[in-house]
Amino acid sequence: MSAIIGIYSNSDVSKKLFYGLNSLQHRGQEASGICVYNEDGLILDKGNGLVYDNFDEESFLRLSGNIGIGHVRYATANKPHVYNAQPLLAFSRGKEFALAHDGSLVNDEELRKQLGREGALFQTEIDTEVILSLVVKYYDGDIVDAVKKTMDTIKGAYSIVMLFDNKLVAFRDPNGFRPLVIGESVNGEIIVASENAPIEIIGTDKIRDVEPAEIIVVDETGLHSYSHGEVDKKHCIFEYVYFARNDANLDGVNAYNFRRRCGEVLANEAPVDADLVIAVPDSGTPGAMGYAQESGIPFAEGLVKNRYMGRTFIKTTQEERELSVKLKLNPLETVLKDKKIIVVDDSIVRGTTSRNLIKRMKDSGAKEVHFRIISPPVMYPCYYGIDTPSREKLIAANFSVEEIRERIGADSLAFISMEGMLKASRVDEDIFCKACFDGSYAVWPNESDEV
């Protein structure tokens, strides 16, 4: 799970990439990078940390170019070394290739071994380098053909932007697990990104989703679209539950409206007598507003958020997550004291942060704390880019709802039903990957992986 952006323009794109990546910072906080094309070739700058920490005016001078790609990284595995930061750059047969990737392959290990036997050398631990190696391997004068052969070889989730010569290339897996949108302005500037926010902020007139199995090539002759592979739409529903910004419009679903409607559904599925509804901000806020409106119970701010903290779920260790929750959210005693509280959150994955919050709210004087979750119990690992690597770390895979309630210290606990969540999407057909909830994998993981 990360974020990517690519821009093809008639003017310098370095600052636009910088601002675009900032609007996608919620999708990854471990590392960030930018690569641009100019008359001298490809120029790369990347490092660990936030976008604002890695780039300054000197960086923009060095990264001058009219075509570029960028990346922010959320590591689901591997070490947080700078060599794992993206974009990745490769040189082969007198050509330069740069690539950035959001998603996760399920046959990465197998392909890495195969490429190693063929003499490939790897400088990172990430599956993105396998994708780049395959594109380079298959390139024989036609970059679209190389991408098609790569897509035939890799399995799993991938939304990708790539620089090759004076071209911007983007492609998305046949299931469309991870989002990818494209915008085009009247002056011909084209932006591809994980979400629509950077496209709208930088400014374009047309926005659409890059379709599953679609390949986009932008060059001096314009935008060219190709389709490759059989499409089976399985858009990650956890994008709408948690990862995407509230203003994200991805594959026909708006994240804010989805979360709010989930809260409305949950108010009918799991009503409770209480004084106030509060949210675990930010992704829980629309759900709490929906619950409050549907139930008629007042909505209030009961947790004060430190706006300078990042997202706690995407911290790399449990110790970091627990400390980050304390730094990020502080109970508002004057609101909570002697009140029966309904707390609405987007999900419970490991359960430790929920237990921490409930204890602190009760320490602040809350008489009762009722937890309501706008997604079903997360019971299965995700192999497509979200950090839920094994069932033993998922509280819902090992305990019943009542047992979870006891462990986190809530007075009551309820999750939205699968039917209710799908109803909230307002999509006529089921086009979602729900494997983290139901274990139904569209692309089956390797047999050696735990399911």
CSV table of C-alpha atoms in Angstrom, one decimal:
chain,number,residue,atom,x,y,z
A,1,MET,CA,0.0,0.0,0.0
A,2,SER,CA,1.5,3.2,-1.2
A,3,ALA,CA,0.8,6.1,-3.5
A,4,ILE,CA,2.0,6.9,-7.0
A,5,ILE,CA,1.8,9.9,-9.3
A,6,GLY,CA,3.0,10.7,-12.8
A,7,ILE,CA,2.8,13.9,-14.7
A,8,TYR,CA,3.4,14.7,-18.4
A,9,SER,CA,3.5,18.4,-19.1
A,10,ASN,CA,4.9,21.2,-21.3
A,11,SER,CA,6.4,22.8,-18.2
A,12,ASP,CA,8.5,21.8,-15.2
A,13,VAL,CA,6.8,19.2,-13.0
A,14,SER,CA,9.0,18.9,-10.0
A,15,LYS,CA,6.9,21.1,-7.6
A,16,LYS,CA,3.7,19.7,-9.0
A,17,LEU,CA,4.9,16.2,-8.1
A,18,PHE,CA,5.9,17.5,-4.7
A,19,TYR,CA,2.5,19.0,-4.0
A,20,GLY,CA,0.8,15.9,-5.4
A,21,LEU,CA,2.7,13.6,-3.2
A,22,ASN,CA,1.8,15.8,-0.2
A,23,SER,CA,-1.8,15.3,-0.9
A,24,LEU,CA,-1.2,11.5,-1.0
A,25,GLN,CA,0.9,11.4,2.2
A,26,HIS,CA,-1.8,9.6,4.1
A,27,ARG,CA,-1.1,6.5,2.0
A,28,GLY,CA,2.5,6.2,3.1
A,29,GLN,CA,4.9,7.9,5.5
A,30,GLU,CA,8.0,5.7,5.5
A,31,ALA,CA,9.7,7.1,2.4
A,32,SER,CA,9.2,9.3,-0.6
A,33,GLY,CA,10.8,9.9,-4.0
A,34,ILE,CA,10.6,11.8,-7.3
A,35,CYS,CA,12.2,11.0,-10.7
A,36,VAL,CA,12.0,13.3,-13.7
A,37,TYR,CA,13.0,13.2,-17.3
A,38,ASN,CA,14.8,16.0,-19.1
A,39,GLU,CA,17.4,16.4,-21.9
A,40,ASP,CA,20.1,14.9,-19.6
A,41,GLY,CA,18.0,11.7,-19.0
A,42,LEU,CA,16.4,10.5,-15.8
A,43,ILE,CA,17.1,12.3,-12.5
A,44,LEU,CA,16.2,10.6,-9.2
A,45,ASP,CA,15.9,11.9,-5.6
A,46,LYS,CA,14.4,9.9,-2.8
A,47,GLY,CA,14.8,9.2,0.9
A,48,ASN,CA,13.2,7.9,4.1
A,49,GLY,CA,10.7,10.1,5.7
A,50,LEU,CA,7.8,12.5,4.8
A,51,VAL,CA,7.7,14.4,1.5
A,52,TYR,CA,8.3,17.7,3.2
A,53,ASP,CA,11.4,16.3,4.9
A,54,ASN,CA,13.0,15.1,1.6
A,55,PHE,CA,12.6,17.9,-0.8
A,56,ASP,CA,13.4,21.6,-0.8
A,57,GLU,CA,14.1,24.4,-3.3
A,58,GLU,CA,17.5,22.9,-4.1
A,59,SER,CA,15.8,19.6,-4.9
A,60,PHE,CA,13.4,21.3,-7.3
A,61,LEU,CA,16.4,22.8,-9.2
A,62,ARG,CA,18.0,19.4,-9.5
A,63,LEU,CA,14.8,17.7,-10.5
A,64,SER,CA,13.9,20.1,-13.3
A,65,GLY,CA,12.0,18.3,-16.1
A,66,ASN,CA,8.7,18.2,-17.9
A,67,ILE,CA,7.9,14.5,-17.3
A,68,GLY,CA,8.1,12.8,-13.9
A,69,ILE,CA,6.8,10.2,-11.4
A,70,GLY,CA,6.7,10.1,-7.6
A,71,HIS,CA,6.0,7.7,-4.8
A,72,VAL,CA,5.2,7.6,-1.1
A,73,ARG,CA,5.9,4.3,0.6
A,74,TYR,CA,4.0,2.4,3.2
A,75,ALA,CA,6.0,-0.8,3.9
A,76,THR,CA,4.0,-4.0,4.3
A,77,ALA,CA,7.2,-6.0,4.6
A,78,ASN,CA,11.0,-5.6,4.2
A,79,LYS,CA,13.3,-3.3,6.1
A,80,PRO,CA,12.9,0.5,6.1
A,81,HIS,CA,16.2,1.1,4.3
A,82,VAL,CA,16.4,3.9,1.8
A,83,TYR,CA,17.3,1.4,-1.0
A,84,ASN,CA,13.7,0.1,-0.7
A,85,ALA,CA,12.4,3.6,-1.4
A,86,GLN,CA,10.8,4.3,-4.8
A,87,PRO,CA,10.9,5.2,-7.7
A,88,LEU,CA,13.4,2.6,-8.8
A,89,LEU,CA,15.9,3.4,-11.7
A,90,ALA,CA,17.5,0.9,-14.1
A,91,PHE,CA,19.8,1.1,-17.1
A,92,SER,CA,19.8,-1.5,-19.9
A,93,ARG,CA,20.9,-1.6,-23.5
A,94,GLY,CA,21.4,2.1,-23.6
A,95,LYS,CA,18.0,2.9,-22.2
A,96,GLU,CA,16.8,4.3,-18.8
A,97,PHE,CA,13.7,3.0,-17.0
A,98,ALA,CA,12.2,4.4,-13.8
A,99,LEU,CA,9.2,2.8,-12.1
A,100,ALA,CA,6.9,3.3,-9.0
A,101,HIS,CA,4.4,0.8,-7.8
A,102,ASP,CA,1.4,0.6,-5.4
A,103,GLY,CA,0.3,-2.9,-4.5
A,104,SER,CA,1.9,-6.3,-3.8
A,105,LEU,CA,2.7,-9.3,-5.9
A,106,VAL,CA,1.8,-12.8,-4.8
A,107,ASN,CA,4.5,-14.5,-7.0
A,108,ASP,CA,7.3,-12.1,-6.2
A,109,GLU,CA,9.5,-14.8,-4.5
A,110,GLU,CA,9.1,-17.2,-7.4
A,111,LEU,CA,10.0,-14.6,-10.0
A,112,ARG,CA,12.9,-13.3,-8.0
A,113,LYS,CA,14.4,-16.8,-7.9
A,114,GLN,CA,13.8,-17.3,-11.6
A,115,LEU,CA,15.4,-13.9,-12.6
A,116,GLY,CA,18.3,-14.7,-10.3
A,117,ARG,CA,19.0,-17.9,-12.1
A,118,GLU,CA,19.0,-15.9,-15.3
A,119,GLY,CA,21.7,-13.7,-13.9
A,120,ALA,CA,19.7,-10.7,-12.6
A,121,LEU,CA,21.1,-8.7,-9.8
A,122,PHE,CA,18.8,-7.1,-7.2
A,123,GLN,CA,19.6,-4.0,-5.1
A,124,THR,CA,16.4,-3.9,-3.1
A,125,GLU,CA,14.1,-6.3,-1.2
A,126,ILE,CA,10.9,-5.2,-2.8
A,127,ASP,CA,8.7,-6.7,-5.5
A,128,THR,CA,8.8,-3.5,-7.4
A,129,GLU,CA,12.3,-4.3,-8.6
A,130,VAL,CA,11.0,-7.6,-9.9
A,131,ILE,CA,8.4,-5.7,-12.0
A,132,LEU,CA,11.1,-3.3,-13.3
A,133,SER,CA,13.5,-6.2,-14.1
A,134,LEU,CA,10.8,-7.9,-16.2
A,135,VAL,CA,10.0,-4.8,-18.1
A,136,VAL,CA,13.7,-4.3,-18.9
A,137,LYS,CA,14.0,-8.0,-19.8
A,138,TYR,CA,11.1,-8.0,-22.2
A,139,TYR,CA,11.9,-4.7,-23.8
A,140,ASP,CA,12.9,-5.2,-27.4
A,141,GLY,CA,12.0,-1.8,-29.0
A,142,ASP,CA,8.3,-1.7,-28.0
A,143,ILE,CA,7.6,-0.6,-24.5
A,144,VAL,CA,3.9,-1.5,-24.7
A,145,ASP,CA,4.8,-5.1,-25.7
A,146,ALA,CA,7.2,-5.2,-22.8
A,147,VAL,CA,4.5,-4.1,-20.4
A,148,LYS,CA,2.1,-6.7,-21.8
A,149,LYS,CA,4.6,-9.5,-21.3
A,150,THR,CA,5.3,-8.3,-17.8
A,151,MET,CA,1.5,-8.2,-17.0
A,152,ASP,CA,1.3,-11.8,-18.2
A,153,THR,CA,4.1,-12.8,-15.8
A,154,ILE,CA,3.3,-11.0,-12.6
A,155,LYS,CA,0.3,-11.9,-10.3
A,156,GLY,CA,-1.3,-9.8,-7.7
A,157,ALA,CA,-2.0,-6.1,-7.1
A,158,TYR,CA,-0.2,-3.4,-9.1
A,159,SER,CA,-0.9,0.1,-10.1
A,160,ILE,CA,2.2,1.5,-11.8
A,161,VAL,CA,3.7,4.6,-13.2
A,162,MET,CA,6.9,4.5,-15.3
A,163,LEU,CA,9.3,6.7,-17.2
A,164,PHE,CA,10.8,5.5,-20.4
A,165,ASP,CA,12.7,7.8,-22.7
A,166,ASN,CA,10.3,10.8,-23.1
A,167,LYS,CA,7.2,8.8,-22.3
A,168,LEU,CA,5.0,8.5,-19.2
A,169,VAL,CA,3.6,4.9,-18.9
A,170,ALA,CA,1.0,3.7,-16.5
A,171,PHE,CA,-0.8,0.4,-16.1
A,172,ARG,CA,-3.1,-1.4,-13.7
A,173,ASP,CA,-3.7,-5.1,-12.9
A,174,PRO,CA,-6.7,-6.9,-14.4
A,175,ASN,CA,-8.6,-6.9,-11.1
A,176,GLY,CA,-8.0,-3.2,-10.3
A,177,PHE,CA,-7.1,-4.0,-6.7
A,178,ARG,CA,-5.4,-0.7,-6.1
A,179,PRO,CA,-6.8,2.6,-7.4
A,180,LEU,CA,-5.5,4.6,-10.3
A,181,VAL,CA,-7.0,7.7,-11.8
A,182,ILE,CA,-6.0,10.0,-14.7
A,183,GLY,CA,-6.7,13.6,-15.5
A,184,GLU,CA,-6.1,15.8,-18.5
A,185,SER,CA,-6.2,19.6,-18.8
A,186,VAL,CA,-7.1,21.7,-21.8
A,187,ASN,CA,-3.4,22.6,-22.3
A,188,GLY,CA,-2.5,18.9,-22.6
A,189,GLU,CA,-1.0,18.3,-19.2
A,190,ILE,CA,-1.8,14.7,-18.1
A,191,ILE,CA,-1.6,13.5,-14.5
A,192,VAL,CA,-1.9,9.9,-13.3
A,193,ALA,CA,-2.3,9.3,-9.5
A,194,SER,CA,-3.5,6.9,-6.9
A,195,GLU,CA,-6.4,9.2,-5.9
A,196,ASN,CA,-8.1,12.2,-7.5
A,197,ALA,CA,-6.9,14.8,-4.9
A,198,PRO,CA,-3.6,15.6,-6.5
A,199,ILE,CA,-5.2,15.9,-9.9
A,200,GLU,CA,-7.8,18.3,-8.6
A,201,ILE,CA,-5.3,20.3,-6.6
A,202,ILE,CA,-2.9,20.7,-9.5
A,203,GLY,CA,-5.8,21.3,-11.9
A,204,THR,CA,-7.3,19.3,-14.7
A,205,ASP,CA,-10.6,19.3,-16.6
A,206,LYS,CA,-11.1,15.6,-17.2
A,207,ILE,CA,-10.8,12.8,-14.6
A,208,ARG,CA,-11.5,9.1,-15.0
A,209,ASP,CA,-10.3,5.9,-13.5
A,210,VAL,CA,-7.6,4.0,-15.3
A,211,GLU,CA,-9.4,0.8,-16.1
A,212,PRO,CA,-8.3,-2.6,-14.8
A,213,ALA,CA,-5.9,-4.2,-17.4
A,214,GLU,CA,-5.4,-0.8,-19.1
A,215,ILE,CA,-2.0,0.5,-20.3
A,216,ILE,CA,-1.6,4.2,-20.7
A,217,VAL,CA,1.3,5.7,-22.8
A,218,VAL,CA,1.7,9.5,-23.0
A,219,ASP,CA,4.2,11.0,-25.4
A,220,GLU,CA,4.6,14.0,-27.7
A,221,THR,CA,1.8,12.7,-29.9
A,222,GLY,CA,-0.7,12.5,-27.0
A,223,LEU,CA,-2.4,9.9,-24.8
A,224,HIS,CA,-2.7,6.3,-26.0
A,225,SER,CA,-4.7,3.6,-24.3
A,226,TYR,CA,-4.3,-0.2,-24.7
A,227,SER,CA,-6.1,-3.0,-23.0
A,228,HIS,CA,-4.5,-6.3,-22.1
A,229,GLY,CA,-5.9,-9.3,-20.2
A,230,GLU,CA,-9.2,-10.4,-19.0
A,231,VAL,CA,-10.8,-8.0,-16.6
A,232,ASP,CA,-12.3,-9.2,-13.3
A,233,LYS,CA,-13.0,-6.2,-11.2
A,234,LYS,CA,-12.1,-6.7,-7.5
A,235,HIS,CA,-11.5,-3.2,-6.2
A,236,CYS,CA,-10.2,-3.2,-2.6
A,237,ILE,CA,-13.1,-2.3,-0.3
A,238,PHE,CA,-10.7,-1.4,2.5
A,239,GLU,CA,-9.7,1.6,0.4
A,240,TYR,CA,-13.1,3.1,1.2
A,241,VAL,CA,-13.2,1.9,4.8
A,242,TYR,CA,-9.8,3.3,5.8
A,243,PHE,CA,-7.0,4.2,3.3
A,244,ALA,CA,-8.5,6.6,0.9
A,245,ARG,CA,-9.0,10.3,1.7
A,246,ASN,CA,-12.6,11.3,2.4
A,247,ASP,CA,-12.6,13.2,-0.9
A,248,ALA,CA,-11.5,10.2,-3.0
A,249,ASN,CA,-13.7,9.2,-5.9
A,250,LEU,CA,-12.4,5.7,-6.9
A,251,ASP,CA,-14.1,3.4,-9.3
A,252,GLY,CA,-17.5,5.0,-8.9
A,253,VAL,CA,-17.5,5.2,-5.1
A,254,ASN,CA,-16.9,8.3,-3.0
A,255,ALA,CA,-15.1,7.4,0.2
A,256,TYR,CA,-16.9,10.0,2.4
A,257,ASN,CA,-20.4,9.0,1.3
A,258,PHE,CA,-19.5,5.4,1.7
A,259,ARG,CA,-18.3,5.8,5.3
A,260,ARG,CA,-21.3,8.0,6.2
A,261,ARG,CA,-23.8,5.5,4.8
A,262,CYS,CA,-22.0,2.7,6.6
A,263,GLY,CA,-22.7,4.7,9.8
A,264,GLU,CA,-26.3,5.0,8.9
A,265,VAL,CA,-26.7,1.3,8.2
A,266,LEU,CA,-24.9,0.5,11.5
A,267,ALA,CA,-27.2,2.7,13.5
A,268,ASN,CA,-30.1,0.5,12.3
A,269,GLU,CA,-28.2,-2.8,12.6
A,270,ALA,CA,-26.8,-2.1,16.1
A,271,PRO,CA,-28.7,0.6,18.0
A,272,VAL,CA,-27.7,1.4,21.6
A,273,ASP,CA,-29.0,3.9,24.2
A,274,ALA,CA,-26.4,6.5,24.7
A,275,ASP,CA,-25.8,10.2,25.3
A,276,LEU,CA,-23.3,11.0,22.5
A,277,VAL,CA,-21.8,9.7,19.4
A,278,ILE,CA,-18.1,10.4,18.8
A,279,ALA,CA,-15.6,9.4,16.2
A,280,VAL,CA,-12.1,8.0,16.0
A,281,PRO,CA,-10.8,10.6,13.5
A,282,ASP,CA,-10.3,10.9,10.7
A,283,SER,CA,-11.7,7.9,8.7
A,284,GLY,CA,-14.2,7.1,11.5
A,285,THR,CA,-15.7,10.6,11.4
A,286,PRO,CA,-18.1,10.3,8.5
A,287,GLY,CA,-19.4,7.0,9.9
A,288,ALA,CA,-20.0,8.6,13.3
A,289,MET,CA,-21.8,11.5,11.6
A,290,GLY,CA,-24.0,9.0,9.8
A,291,TYR,CA,-24.7,7.0,12.9
A,292,ALA,CA,-25.6,10.2,14.8
A,293,GLN,CA,-27.9,11.5,12.1
A,294,GLU,CA,-29.7,8.2,11.7
A,295,SER,CA,-30.0,7.5,15.4
A,296,GLY,CA,-30.9,11.0,16.5
A,297,ILE,CA,-28.1,10.9,19.2
A,298,PRO,CA,-26.0,14.1,19.2
A,299,PHE,CA,-22.5,14.0,17.6
A,300,ALA,CA,-19.7,15.5,19.6
A,301,GLU,CA,-15.9,15.7,19.5
A,302,GLY,CA,-14.6,13.4,22.2
A,303,LEU,CA,-11.1,12.7,21.0
A,304,VAL,CA,-8.8,15.6,20.2
A,305,LYS,CA,-6.5,14.8,17.3
A,306,ASN,CA,-2.9,16.0,17.0
A,307,ARG,CA,-2.9,17.2,13.4
A,308,TYR,CA,0.9,16.7,13.2
A,309,MET,CA,0.8,13.0,13.7
A,310,GLY,CA,0.6,10.5,10.9
A,311,ARG,CA,-1.6,7.5,10.5
A,312,THR,CA,-1.1,4.9,13.3
A,313,PHE,CA,-2.2,1.7,11.4
A,314,ILE,CA,0.7,2.1,8.9
A,315,LYS,CA,3.4,2.3,11.6
A,316,THR,CA,5.8,-0.6,11.2
A,317,THR,CA,5.8,-2.0,14.7
A,318,GLN,CA,3.2,-2.5,17.4
A,319,GLU,CA,5.1,-0.5,19.9
A,320,GLU,CA,5.1,2.5,17.5
A,321,ARG,CA,1.4,2.1,16.9
A,322,GLU,CA,0.5,2.1,20.6
A,323,LEU,CA,2.7,5.1,21.3
A,324,SER,CA,1.4,6.9,18.2
A,325,VAL,CA,-2.2,6.5,19.4
A,326,LYS,CA,-1.4,8.2,22.7
A,327,LEU,CA,0.3,11.0,20.9
A,328,LYS,CA,-2.3,11.3,18.2
A,329,LEU,CA,-5.6,11.1,20.1
A,330,ASN,CA,-6.4,12.5,23.5
A,331,PRO,CA,-9.8,12.1,25.2
A,332,LEU,CA,-11.7,15.3,25.9
A,333,GLU,CA,-12.7,14.8,29.6
A,334,THR,CA,-15.3,17.7,29.6
A,335,VAL,CA,-17.2,15.9,26.9
A,336,LEU,CA,-16.9,12.3,28.1
A,337,LYS,CA,-17.3,12.6,31.8
A,338,ASP,CA,-20.4,10.8,33.2
A,339,LYS,CA,-21.7,10.1,29.6
A,340,LYS,CA,-22.7,7.0,27.8
A,341,ILE,CA,-20.6,7.1,24.6
A,342,ILE,CA,-20.9,5.5,21.2
A,343,VAL,CA,-17.5,5.4,19.5
A,344,VAL,CA,-17.5,4.8,15.8
A,345,ASP,CA,-14.3,3.6,14.1
A,346,ASP,CA,-13.4,2.3,10.6
A,347,SER,CA,-12.1,-1.1,11.6
A,348,ILE,CA,-10.5,-3.2,14.3
A,349,VAL,CA,-7.4,-5.1,13.0
A,350,ARG,CA,-5.2,-6.0,15.9
A,351,GLY,CA,-7.3,-4.6,18.7
A,352,THR,CA,-4.6,-3.1,20.9
A,353,THR,CA,-5.2,0.5,19.8
A,354,SER,CA,-9.0,0.1,20.5
A,355,ARG,CA,-8.3,-1.2,24.0
A,356,ASN,CA,-5.9,1.7,24.6
A,357,LEU,CA,-8.5,4.3,23.5
A,358,ILE,CA,-11.4,2.7,25.6
A,359,LYS,CA,-9.3,2.6,28.7
A,360,ARG,CA,-8.3,6.2,28.4
A,361,MET,CA,-11.9,7.3,27.7
A,362,LYS,CA,-13.1,5.5,30.8
A,363,ASP,CA,-10.2,7.0,32.8
A,364,SER,CA,-11.5,10.4,31.6
A,365,GLY,CA,-14.9,9.7,33.2
A,366,ALA,CA,-16.9,8.0,30.4
A,367,LYS,CA,-19.7,6.0,32.1
A,368,GLU,CA,-20.1,3.5,29.2
A,369,VAL,CA,-18.2,3.1,25.9
A,370,HIS,CA,-20.0,1.3,23.1
A,371,PHE,CA,-17.8,0.5,20.1
A,372,ARG,CA,-19.4,0.5,16.6
A,373,ILE,CA,-17.3,-0.5,13.5
A,374,ILE,CA,-18.2,0.5,9.9
A,375,SER,CA,-16.6,-2.6,8.5
A,376,PRO,CA,-17.0,-6.4,9.2
A,377,PRO,CA,-14.4,-8.2,11.3
A,378,VAL,CA,-11.0,-8.4,9.6
A,379,MET,CA,-10.4,-12.2,9.7
A,380,TYR,CA,-7.9,-12.9,6.9
A,381,PRO,CA,-4.5,-11.5,5.8
A,382,CYS,CA,-4.2,-9.3,2.8
A,383,TYR,CA,-1.7,-10.3,0.1
A,384,TYR,CA,-2.4,-7.3,-2.1
A,385,GLY,CA,-0.7,-4.5,-0.1
A,386,ILE,CA,-2.2,-4.0,3.3
A,387,ASP,CA,-0.2,-4.8,6.4
A,388,THR,CA,-2.2,-7.8,7.8
A,389,PRO,CA,0.3,-10.5,7.1
A,390,SER,CA,-0.9,-13.4,9.2
A,391,ARG,CA,-4.1,-14.5,10.9
A,392,GLU,CA,-2.4,-14.9,14.3
A,393,LYS,CA,-2.1,-11.1,14.4
A,394,LEU,CA,-5.8,-10.5,13.6
A,395,ILE,CA,-8.0,-10.3,16.7
A,396,ALA,CA,-11.2,-11.3,14.8
A,397,ALA,CA,-9.5,-14.4,13.4
A,398,ASN,CA,-8.9,-15.7,16.8
A,399,PHE,CA,-11.8,-14.5,19.0
A,400,SER,CA,-15.6,-14.1,18.8
A,401,VAL,CA,-17.2,-10.6,18.8
A,402,GLU,CA,-18.0,-11.1,22.5
A,403,GLU,CA,-14.5,-12.1,23.3
A,404,ILE,CA,-13.1,-9.1,21.4
A,405,ARG,CA,-15.5,-6.9,23.4
A,406,GLU,CA,-14.1,-8.3,26.6
A,407,ARG,CA,-10.5,-7.9,25.5
A,408,ILE,CA,-10.8,-4.3,24.4
A,409,GLY,CA,-12.9,-3.3,27.4
A,410,ALA,CA,-16.0,-2.0,25.6
A,411,ASP,CA,-19.5,-2.2,27.1
A,412,SER,CA,-20.8,-3.4,23.8
A,413,LEU,CA,-19.3,-4.0,20.4
A,414,ALA,CA,-20.9,-4.4,16.9
A,415,PHE,CA,-19.5,-4.6,13.4
A,416,ILE,CA,-21.5,-3.7,10.2
A,417,SER,CA,-22.7,-6.7,8.3
A,418,MET,CA,-21.2,-7.6,4.9
A,419,GLU,CA,-24.6,-6.9,3.3
A,420,GLY,CA,-24.9,-3.6,5.0
A,421,MET,CA,-21.4,-2.5,3.9
A,422,LEU,CA,-22.1,-3.5,0.3
A,423,LYS,CA,-25.4,-1.7,0.4
A,424,ALA,CA,-23.6,1.5,1.6
A,425,SER,CA,-21.4,1.4,-1.6
A,426,ARG,CA,-24.5,2.0,-3.8
A,427,VAL,CA,-22.9,-0.1,-6.5
A,428,ASP,CA,-25.3,-2.4,-8.3
A,429,GLU,CA,-22.9,-5.3,-8.7
A,430,ASP,CA,-20.3,-6.7,-6.3
A,431,ILE,CA,-17.0,-5.4,-7.8
A,432,PHE,CA,-15.0,-5.5,-4.6
A,433,CYS,CA,-12.2,-7.5,-3.1
A,434,LYS,CA,-13.4,-8.4,0.4
A,435,ALA,CA,-10.7,-11.1,1.1
A,436,CYS,CA,-9.7,-9.5,4.4
A,437,PHE,CA,-13.3,-10.1,5.6
A,438,ASP,CA,-14.3,-13.3,3.9
A,439,GLY,CA,-11.1,-15.1,2.7
A,440,SER,CA,-12.2,-15.1,-0.9
A,441,TYR,CA,-9.0,-14.3,-2.8
A,442,ALA,CA,-9.3,-13.3,-6.5
A,443,VAL,CA,-5.7,-14.1,-7.1
A,444,TRP,CA,-4.7,-16.9,-4.8
A,445,PRO,CA,-1.5,-16.4,-2.8
A,446,ASN,CA,1.4,-18.9,-2.9
A,447,GLU,CA,0.7,-22.2,-1.3
A,448,SER,CA,3.4,-21.5,1.3
A,449,ASP,CA,1.6,-18.5,2.5
A,450,GLU,CA,-0.7,-18.8,5.6
A,451,VAL,CA,-4.4,-18.5,4.9
